[in-house]
XYZ file of C-alpha atoms in Angstrom:
571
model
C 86.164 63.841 136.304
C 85.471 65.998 133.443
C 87.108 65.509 130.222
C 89.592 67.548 129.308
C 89.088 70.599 126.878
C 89.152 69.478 122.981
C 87.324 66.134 123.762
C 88.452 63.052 126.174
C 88.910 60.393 123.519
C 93.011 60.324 122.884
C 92.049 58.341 119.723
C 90.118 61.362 118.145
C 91.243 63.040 115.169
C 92.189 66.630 116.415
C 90.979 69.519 115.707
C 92.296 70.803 112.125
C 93.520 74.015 112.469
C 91.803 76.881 110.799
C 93.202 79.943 108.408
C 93.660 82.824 111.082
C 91.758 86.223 110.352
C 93.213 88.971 110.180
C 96.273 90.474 113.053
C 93.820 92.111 115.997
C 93.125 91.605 119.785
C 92.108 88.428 119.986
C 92.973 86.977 116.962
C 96.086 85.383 115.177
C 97.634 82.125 115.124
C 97.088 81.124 118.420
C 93.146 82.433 118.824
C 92.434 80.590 114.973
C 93.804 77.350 116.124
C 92.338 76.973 119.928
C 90.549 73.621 120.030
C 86.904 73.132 120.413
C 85.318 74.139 124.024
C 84.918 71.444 126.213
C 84.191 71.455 130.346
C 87.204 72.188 132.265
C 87.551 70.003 135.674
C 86.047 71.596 138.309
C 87.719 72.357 141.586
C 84.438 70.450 143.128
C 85.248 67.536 141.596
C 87.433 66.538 144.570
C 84.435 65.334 147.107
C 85.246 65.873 150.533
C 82.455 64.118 152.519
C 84.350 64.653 156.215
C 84.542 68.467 157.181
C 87.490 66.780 159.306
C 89.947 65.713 156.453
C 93.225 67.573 156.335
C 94.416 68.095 152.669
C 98.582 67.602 152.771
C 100.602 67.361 149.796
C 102.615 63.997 148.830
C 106.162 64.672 148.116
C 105.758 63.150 144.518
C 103.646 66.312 143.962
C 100.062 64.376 144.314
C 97.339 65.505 146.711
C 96.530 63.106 150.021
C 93.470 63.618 152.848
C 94.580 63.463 156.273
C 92.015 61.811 158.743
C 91.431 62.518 162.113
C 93.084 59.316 163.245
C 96.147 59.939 161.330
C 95.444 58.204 158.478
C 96.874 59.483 155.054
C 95.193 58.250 151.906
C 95.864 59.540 148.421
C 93.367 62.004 147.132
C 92.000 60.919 143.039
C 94.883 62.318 140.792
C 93.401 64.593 138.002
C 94.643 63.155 134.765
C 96.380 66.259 132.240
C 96.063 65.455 128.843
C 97.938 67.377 126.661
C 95.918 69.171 124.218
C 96.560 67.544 120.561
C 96.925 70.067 117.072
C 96.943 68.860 113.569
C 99.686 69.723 111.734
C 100.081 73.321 111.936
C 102.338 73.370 108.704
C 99.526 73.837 105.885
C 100.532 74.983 102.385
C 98.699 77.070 100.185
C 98.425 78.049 96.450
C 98.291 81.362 95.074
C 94.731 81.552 95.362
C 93.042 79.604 98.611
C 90.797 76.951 97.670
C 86.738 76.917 98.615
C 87.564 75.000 101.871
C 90.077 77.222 102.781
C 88.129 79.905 102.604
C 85.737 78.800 104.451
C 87.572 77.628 107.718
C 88.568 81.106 107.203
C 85.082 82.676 107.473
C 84.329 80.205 110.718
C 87.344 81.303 112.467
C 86.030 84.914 112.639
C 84.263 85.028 115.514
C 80.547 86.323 115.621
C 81.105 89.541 116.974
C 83.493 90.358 114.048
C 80.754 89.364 112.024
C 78.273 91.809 113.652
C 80.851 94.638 113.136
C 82.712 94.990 109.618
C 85.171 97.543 110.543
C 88.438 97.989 108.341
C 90.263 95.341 109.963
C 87.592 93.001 109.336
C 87.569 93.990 105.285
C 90.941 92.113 105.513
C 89.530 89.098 106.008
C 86.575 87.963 104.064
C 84.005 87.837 106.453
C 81.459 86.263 104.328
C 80.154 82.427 104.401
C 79.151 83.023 100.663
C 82.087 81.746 98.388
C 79.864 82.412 95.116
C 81.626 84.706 92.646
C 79.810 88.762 92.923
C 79.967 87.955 89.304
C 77.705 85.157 89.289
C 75.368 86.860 91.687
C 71.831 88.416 91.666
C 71.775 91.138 93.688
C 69.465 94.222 94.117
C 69.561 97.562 96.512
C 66.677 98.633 98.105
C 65.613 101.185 95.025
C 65.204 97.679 92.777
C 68.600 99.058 90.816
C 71.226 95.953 89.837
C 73.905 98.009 87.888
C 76.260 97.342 90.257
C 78.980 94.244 91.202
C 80.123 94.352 95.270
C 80.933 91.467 97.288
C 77.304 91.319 99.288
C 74.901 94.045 99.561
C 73.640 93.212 102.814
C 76.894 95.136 104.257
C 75.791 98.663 102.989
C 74.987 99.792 106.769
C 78.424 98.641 108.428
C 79.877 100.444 105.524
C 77.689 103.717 105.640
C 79.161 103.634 109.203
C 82.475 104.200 107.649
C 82.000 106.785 105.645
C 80.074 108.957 108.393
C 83.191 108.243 110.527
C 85.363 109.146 107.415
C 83.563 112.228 106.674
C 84.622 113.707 110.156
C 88.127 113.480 108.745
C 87.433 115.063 105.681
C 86.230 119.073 106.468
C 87.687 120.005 102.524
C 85.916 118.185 101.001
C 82.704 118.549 103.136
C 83.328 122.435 102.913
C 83.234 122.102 98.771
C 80.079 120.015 98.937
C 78.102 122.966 101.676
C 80.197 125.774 99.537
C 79.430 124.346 95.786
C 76.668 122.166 95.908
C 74.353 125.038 94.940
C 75.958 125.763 91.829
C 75.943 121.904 90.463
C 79.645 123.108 88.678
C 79.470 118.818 87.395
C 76.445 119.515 86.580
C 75.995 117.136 82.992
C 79.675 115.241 83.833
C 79.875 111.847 83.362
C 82.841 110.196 85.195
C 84.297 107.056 85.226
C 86.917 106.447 87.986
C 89.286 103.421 89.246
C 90.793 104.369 92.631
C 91.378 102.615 95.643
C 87.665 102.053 96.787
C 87.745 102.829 101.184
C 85.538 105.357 102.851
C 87.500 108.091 101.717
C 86.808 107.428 98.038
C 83.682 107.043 99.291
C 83.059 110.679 100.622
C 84.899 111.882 97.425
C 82.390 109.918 95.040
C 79.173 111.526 96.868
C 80.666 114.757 97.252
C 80.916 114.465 92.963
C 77.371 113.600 92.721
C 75.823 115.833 94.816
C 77.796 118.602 92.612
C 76.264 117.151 90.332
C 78.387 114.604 88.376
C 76.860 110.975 87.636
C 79.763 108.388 88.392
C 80.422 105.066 87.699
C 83.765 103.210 89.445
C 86.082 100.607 89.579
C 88.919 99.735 92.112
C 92.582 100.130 90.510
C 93.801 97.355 93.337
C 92.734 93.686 93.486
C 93.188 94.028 97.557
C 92.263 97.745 98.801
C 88.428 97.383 98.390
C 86.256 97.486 101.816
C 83.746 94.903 100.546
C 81.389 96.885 103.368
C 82.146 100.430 101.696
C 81.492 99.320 98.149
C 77.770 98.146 98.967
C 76.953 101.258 100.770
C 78.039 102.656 97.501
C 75.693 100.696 95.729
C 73.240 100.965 98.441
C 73.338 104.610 97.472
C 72.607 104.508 93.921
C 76.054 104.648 92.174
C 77.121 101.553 90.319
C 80.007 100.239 91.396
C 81.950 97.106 90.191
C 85.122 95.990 92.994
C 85.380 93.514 95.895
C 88.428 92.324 98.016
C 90.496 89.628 96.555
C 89.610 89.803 92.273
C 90.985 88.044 90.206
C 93.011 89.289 87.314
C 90.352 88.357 85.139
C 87.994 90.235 87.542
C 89.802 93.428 87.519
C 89.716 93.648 84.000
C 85.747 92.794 83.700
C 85.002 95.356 86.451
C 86.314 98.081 84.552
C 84.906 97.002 81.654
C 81.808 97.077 83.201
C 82.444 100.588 84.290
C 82.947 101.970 80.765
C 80.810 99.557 78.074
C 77.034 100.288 79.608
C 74.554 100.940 77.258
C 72.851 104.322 76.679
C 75.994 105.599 78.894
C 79.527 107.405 77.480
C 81.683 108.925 79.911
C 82.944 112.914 79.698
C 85.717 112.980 82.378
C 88.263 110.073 83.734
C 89.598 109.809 87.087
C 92.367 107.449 87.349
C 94.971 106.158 89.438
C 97.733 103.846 87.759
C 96.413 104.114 84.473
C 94.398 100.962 84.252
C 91.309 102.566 82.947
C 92.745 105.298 80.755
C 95.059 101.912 79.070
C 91.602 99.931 78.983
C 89.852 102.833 77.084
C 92.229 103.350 74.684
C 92.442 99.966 73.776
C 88.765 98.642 73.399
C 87.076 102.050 72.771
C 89.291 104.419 71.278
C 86.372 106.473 69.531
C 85.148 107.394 73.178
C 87.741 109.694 73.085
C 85.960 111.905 71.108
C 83.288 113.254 73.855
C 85.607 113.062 77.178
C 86.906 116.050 78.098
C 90.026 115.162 80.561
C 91.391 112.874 82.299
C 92.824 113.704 86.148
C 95.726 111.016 87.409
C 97.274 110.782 90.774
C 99.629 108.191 91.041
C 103.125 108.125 89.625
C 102.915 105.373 87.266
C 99.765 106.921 85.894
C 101.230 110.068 85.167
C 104.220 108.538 83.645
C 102.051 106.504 81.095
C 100.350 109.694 80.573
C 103.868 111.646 79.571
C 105.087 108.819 77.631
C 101.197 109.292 75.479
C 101.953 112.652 75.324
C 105.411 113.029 74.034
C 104.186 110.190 71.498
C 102.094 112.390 70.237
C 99.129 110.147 70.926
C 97.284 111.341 73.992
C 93.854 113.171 72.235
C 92.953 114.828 75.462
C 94.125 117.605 77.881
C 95.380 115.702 81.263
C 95.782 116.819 84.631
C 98.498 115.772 86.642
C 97.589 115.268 90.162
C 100.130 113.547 91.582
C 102.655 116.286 90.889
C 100.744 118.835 92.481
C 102.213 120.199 95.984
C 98.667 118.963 97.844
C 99.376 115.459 96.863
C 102.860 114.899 96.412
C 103.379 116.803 100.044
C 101.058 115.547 101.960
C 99.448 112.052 100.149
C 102.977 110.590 99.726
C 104.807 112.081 102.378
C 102.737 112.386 105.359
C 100.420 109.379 104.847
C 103.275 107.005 104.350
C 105.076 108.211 107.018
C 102.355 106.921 109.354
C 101.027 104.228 107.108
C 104.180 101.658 106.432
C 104.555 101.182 110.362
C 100.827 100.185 110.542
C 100.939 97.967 107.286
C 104.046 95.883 108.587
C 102.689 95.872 112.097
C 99.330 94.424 111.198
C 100.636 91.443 109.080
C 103.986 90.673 111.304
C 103.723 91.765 114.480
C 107.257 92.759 113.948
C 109.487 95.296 116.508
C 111.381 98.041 114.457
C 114.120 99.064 117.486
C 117.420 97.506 116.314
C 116.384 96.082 112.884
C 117.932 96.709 109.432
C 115.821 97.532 106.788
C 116.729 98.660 103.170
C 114.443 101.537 101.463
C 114.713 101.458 97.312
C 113.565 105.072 96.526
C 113.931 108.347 98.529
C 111.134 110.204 96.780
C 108.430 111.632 98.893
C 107.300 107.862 99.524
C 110.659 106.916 100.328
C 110.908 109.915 102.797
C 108.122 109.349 104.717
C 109.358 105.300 105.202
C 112.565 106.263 106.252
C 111.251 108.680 108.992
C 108.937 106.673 110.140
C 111.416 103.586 110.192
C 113.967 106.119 111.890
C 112.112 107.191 114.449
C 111.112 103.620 115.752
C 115.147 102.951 116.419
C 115.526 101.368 112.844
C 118.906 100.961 110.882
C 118.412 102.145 107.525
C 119.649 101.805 104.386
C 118.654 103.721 101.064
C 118.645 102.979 97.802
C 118.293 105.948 95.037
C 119.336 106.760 91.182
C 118.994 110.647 91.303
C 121.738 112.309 92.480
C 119.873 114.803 94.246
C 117.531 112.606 96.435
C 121.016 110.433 96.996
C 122.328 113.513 98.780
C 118.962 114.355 100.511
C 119.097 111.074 102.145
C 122.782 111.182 102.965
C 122.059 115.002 104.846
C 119.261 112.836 106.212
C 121.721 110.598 107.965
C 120.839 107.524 106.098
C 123.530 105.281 104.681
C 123.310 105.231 100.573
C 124.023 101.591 99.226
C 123.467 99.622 96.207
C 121.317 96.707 97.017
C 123.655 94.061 96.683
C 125.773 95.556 99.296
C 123.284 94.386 102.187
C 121.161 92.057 100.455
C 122.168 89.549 102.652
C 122.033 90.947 105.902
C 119.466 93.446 106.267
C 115.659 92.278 108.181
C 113.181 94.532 105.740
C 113.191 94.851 102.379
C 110.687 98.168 101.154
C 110.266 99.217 97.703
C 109.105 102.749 96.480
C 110.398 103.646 93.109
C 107.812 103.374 90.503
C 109.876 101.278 88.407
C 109.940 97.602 87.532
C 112.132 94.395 88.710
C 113.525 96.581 91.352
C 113.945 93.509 92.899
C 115.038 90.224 91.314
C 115.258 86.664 92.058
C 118.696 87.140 92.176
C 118.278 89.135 95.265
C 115.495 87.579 96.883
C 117.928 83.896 96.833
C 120.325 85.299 98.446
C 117.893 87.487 101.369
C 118.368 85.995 104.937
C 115.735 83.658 106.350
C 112.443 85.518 107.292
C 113.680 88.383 105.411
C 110.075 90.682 105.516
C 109.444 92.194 101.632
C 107.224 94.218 100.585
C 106.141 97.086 98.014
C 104.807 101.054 98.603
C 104.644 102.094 95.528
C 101.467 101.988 93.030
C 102.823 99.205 90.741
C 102.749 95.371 91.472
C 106.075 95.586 89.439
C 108.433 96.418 91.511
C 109.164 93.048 93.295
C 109.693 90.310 90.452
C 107.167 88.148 92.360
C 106.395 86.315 89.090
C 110.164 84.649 89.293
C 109.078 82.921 92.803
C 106.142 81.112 91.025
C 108.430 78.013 90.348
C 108.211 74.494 90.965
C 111.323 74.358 93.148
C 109.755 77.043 96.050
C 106.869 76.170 98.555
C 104.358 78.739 98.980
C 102.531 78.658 102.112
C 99.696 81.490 103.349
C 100.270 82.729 107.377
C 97.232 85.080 107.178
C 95.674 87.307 105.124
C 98.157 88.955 102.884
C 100.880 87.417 104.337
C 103.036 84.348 102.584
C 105.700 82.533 103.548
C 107.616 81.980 99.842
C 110.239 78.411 101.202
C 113.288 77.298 99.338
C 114.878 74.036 99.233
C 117.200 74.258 101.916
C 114.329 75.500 104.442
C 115.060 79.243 104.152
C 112.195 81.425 103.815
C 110.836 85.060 103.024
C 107.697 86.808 104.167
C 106.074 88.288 101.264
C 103.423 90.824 101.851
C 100.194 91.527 99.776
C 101.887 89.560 96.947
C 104.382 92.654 96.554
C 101.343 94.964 95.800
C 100.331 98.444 98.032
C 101.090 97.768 101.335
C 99.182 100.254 103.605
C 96.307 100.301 101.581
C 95.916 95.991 100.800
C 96.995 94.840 104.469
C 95.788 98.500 106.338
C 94.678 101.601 106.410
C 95.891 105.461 105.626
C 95.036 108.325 107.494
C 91.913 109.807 106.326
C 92.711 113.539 106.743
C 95.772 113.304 104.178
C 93.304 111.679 101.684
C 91.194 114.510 101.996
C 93.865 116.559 100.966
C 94.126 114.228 97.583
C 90.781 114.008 97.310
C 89.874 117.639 97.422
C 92.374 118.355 94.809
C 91.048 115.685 92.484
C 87.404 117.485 92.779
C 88.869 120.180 91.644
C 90.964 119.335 88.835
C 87.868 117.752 87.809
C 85.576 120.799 87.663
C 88.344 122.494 86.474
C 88.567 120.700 83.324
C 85.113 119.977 82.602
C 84.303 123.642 82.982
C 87.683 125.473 81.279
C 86.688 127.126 77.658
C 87.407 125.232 74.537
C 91.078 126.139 73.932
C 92.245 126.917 77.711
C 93.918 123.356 77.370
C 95.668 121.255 74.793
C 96.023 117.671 74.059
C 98.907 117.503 76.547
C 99.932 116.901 80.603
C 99.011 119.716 82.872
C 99.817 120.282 86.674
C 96.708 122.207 88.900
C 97.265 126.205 89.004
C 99.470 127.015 92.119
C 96.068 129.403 93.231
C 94.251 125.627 93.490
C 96.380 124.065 95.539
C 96.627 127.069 98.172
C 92.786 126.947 98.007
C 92.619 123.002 98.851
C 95.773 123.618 101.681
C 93.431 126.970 103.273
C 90.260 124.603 103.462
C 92.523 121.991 105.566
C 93.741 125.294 108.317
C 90.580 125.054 110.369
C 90.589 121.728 111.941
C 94.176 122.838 113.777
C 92.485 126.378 114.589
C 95.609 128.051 112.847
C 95.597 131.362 111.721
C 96.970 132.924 108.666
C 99.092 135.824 109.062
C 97.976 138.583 106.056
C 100.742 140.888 103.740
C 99.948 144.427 104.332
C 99.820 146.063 100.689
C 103.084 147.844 101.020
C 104.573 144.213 101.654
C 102.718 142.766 99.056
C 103.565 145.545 96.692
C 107.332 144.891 97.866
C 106.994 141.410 97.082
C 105.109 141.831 93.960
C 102.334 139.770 94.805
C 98.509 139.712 95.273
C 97.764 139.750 98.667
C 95.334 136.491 97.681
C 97.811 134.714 96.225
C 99.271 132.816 94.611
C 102.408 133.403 97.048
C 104.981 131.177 95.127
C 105.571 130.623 91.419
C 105.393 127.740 89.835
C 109.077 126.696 89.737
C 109.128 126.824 93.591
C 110.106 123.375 95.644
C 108.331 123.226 98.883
């Protein structure tokens, strides 16, 4: 007999189970914590040296031969051992310890290995637990201004951006259309955005109008590790990797904007981060930059609150406001994204489960369809009056959140605001109550309040906790209440290009516009911009624009060009 699979010897230690990868076919739980491979009995174990034996079954369920004379004899009994697991209850700290990690990295099996697609940037892939700070690394061209998880992944990611780029005809049309002209020609920009593929095909599309660029990520978990060193493969120095520290996020950026013999002209920001950084540790910088173009809505609100203090020294663009972004980006792509970020780190079925949405903005829209559609009871939570009623004509069911606290299965955030919610409200959530965050912010979910002596923490997977109380109740807290698509998923590509194009060109817009043209204050793009980014975007559906004769245009009073709506108009 063979032994039986994970070893013969009952007195051996088993196996000790592994951190899982990432959610995907063949992985989870179960695939992270199958024992070692050992030979399974063979059905030619059983010799049968007489071609005349009869096999007959006992009636205690054992196999007997039956010889020609009658005989009945009891076959050999295969002996079932039942395959031994350590403990499977393993609890972590906030950050996973060296050992951890690695099990981690050997549970990924080699063919992940060979292929670091997005799903396997949730995971770190990577044997090497050295800190990309503490590491010597060079691209091909000999250059080292640069700080990415491993270099050696530049070709995996260059994959991803030629698959991005397919997604992205805008932006690809302004490179063919513009790249002759160099309008960046001279700009100097410093960015912090989420660093994925799309970013990516945004940051070359810059340079090869002519703009040198130097970025940062403004999330400790959206990086592609892979998409970063084709990046720096490429020749533009980038400073992010999955999974920084605090401490990290901090240096990066600072390592982005204090480089010698370098001063940025133009910021591109999302959240803030970098426009906060600059004016605290180099204020004088402010002197030679020449805008700054923000697309999230915490940005912009740090931006107002600058400006109506009186101490915001340069002319701003406000992307997220525009009808490109706030449409489409926060709409559209979160609409499709929030199913895939909850599906990827629970594995959870929507049909028939109550979930509570704080925030009907465009964010908040796009959940609640989404959620909606998939046979989801939902609940809203809102301040504005007017969004209230949206969501009510919506045929969603406006609460406070105390009112089903206690009952409902998912808790989503999407406000923009802070302690949204408490540890008042996450005590009294049901057990494996799912939370987790949309908006920019990590501030929304007072995660900080569950960092207490008296609750277990205990890591499932990537991005994925388990926060325990006392009396055995538990949460599922996702991406440590930060982003959810883009730290535990992925977002459509084609919306970003929307974004993206519009951030190109609120960026050649202000480096280019006359002394004078703009003020020290917050700006939206020029309605005539964000037709021009929607019109680049009609060609990949084959849709055709219908064109106002000039008797209707001159009934109308408008340019047959456009712009077709004024300024005050809600889409």
């Amino acid at each position: 007999m063979a032994p039986p699979a994970g070893g013969g010897d009952p007195e051996a230690p088993a196996p000790v189970a592994e951190r899982p990868p990432a959610p995907g076919p063949g992985s989870g739980p179960a695939a992270a914590l199958s024992p070692a491979a050992g030979k399974v009995p063979q059905a030619s174990a059983m010799k049968r040296s007489d071609p005349h034996h009869q096999h007959q079954r006992h009636r205690d369920g054992g196999e007997a031969l039956v010889s020609p004379d009658g005989t009945v004899t009891e076959a050999p009994r295969t002996v079932k051992k039942q395959i031994q697991f350590a403990d499977q209850k393993q609890e972590f700290n906030k950050r996973p310890t060296k050992i951890g990690r690695r099990s981690l990295s050997r549970s990924i099996s080699q063919s992940s290995t060979d292929s670091y697609s997005s799903a396997a940037s949730y995971t770190d892939s990577s044997d090497d637990e050295t800190s990309p700070r503490d590491k010597q690394q060079k691209n091909s061209k000999g250059s080292s201004d640069f700080c990415v998880k491993n270099i050696k992944q530049a070709e995996f990611g260059r994959r991803e951006i030629e698959i991005a780029e397919q997604e992205m005809p805008a932006l690809m049309a302004l490179r063919k259309r513009a790249q002759g002209e160099k309008p960046l020609a001279g700009a100097k920009i410093v960015g912090c955005t989420h660093i994925t593929a799309q970013t990516a095909v945004l940051m070359e599309t810059l340079g090869a109008l002519g703009a040198q660029c130097r970025w940062a990520a403004c999330n400790i978990y959206s990086t592609l590790n892979e998409v970063a060193a084709a990046l720096a493969e490429n020749g533009f120095p980038v400073f992010a990797w999955k999974g920084e520290s605090e401490d990290d996020f901090w240096w990066c950026i600072d390592r982005c904007v204090n480089v010698e013999g370098w001063q940025p002209n133009m910021i591109l920001d999302d959240g803030g981060d970098l426009t906060h950084w600059i004016y605290k540790k180099y204020p004088n910088m402010f002197k030679k930059i020449k805008g700054i173009v923000e697309e999230s809505v915490t940005g912009v609100h740090r931006l107002y609150q600058l400006s109506k203090a009186g101490k915001l020294c340069v002319p701003a663009m406000n992307v997220n406001d525009s009808v490109t972004k706030q449409k489409f980006d926060n709409l559209y792509c979160c609409r499709e994204s929030i199913l895939d970020g909850l599906k990827r780190t629970t594995d959870m079925m929507f049909g028939g489960k109550q979930v509570v949405v704080c925030g009907y903005g465009e964010v908040g829209k796009g959940c609640c369809a989404a959620l909606k559609a998939m046979g989801s009871i939902v609940y809203v939570t809102e301040i504005d009056p007017i969004c209230a009623l949206q969501a009510c004509m919506d045929g969603f069911r406006l609460v406070k959140l105390n009112e089903v606290i206690r009952q409902v299965d998912i808790v989503i955030t999407c406000t923009g605001n802070k302690n949204v919610v408490t540890r008042e409200h996450l005590d009294r959530m049901k057990n494996s109550c799912i939370v987790c965050n949309m908006g920019h912010s990590n501030t929304e979910i007072d995660v900080a309040s569950l960092r207490t002596p008296e609750l277990t923490w205990e890591r499932v997977r990537s991005q994925v906790d388990h926060v325990i109380w006392p009396d055995g109740k538990r949460i599922v807290l996702l991406a440590e209440g930060r982003l959810l698509n883009l730290s535990c998923s992925t977002v459509p590509t084609f919306v970003l290009s929307i974004t993206a194009t519009t951030q190109a060109l609120a960026l050649i817009e202000l480096y280019n516009a006359p002394e004078g043209r703009y003020k020290q204050d917050v700006y939206l793009l020029p309605k005539k911009m964000d037709e021009y980014v929607a019109s680049l975007h009609l060609p990949t559906f084959d849709a055709h624009l219908t064109e106002l004769t000039d008797e209707q245009a001159k009934y109308l009073g408008l340019n047959k060009n456009g712009p077709f709506k004024p300024n005050y108009y809600r889409y």
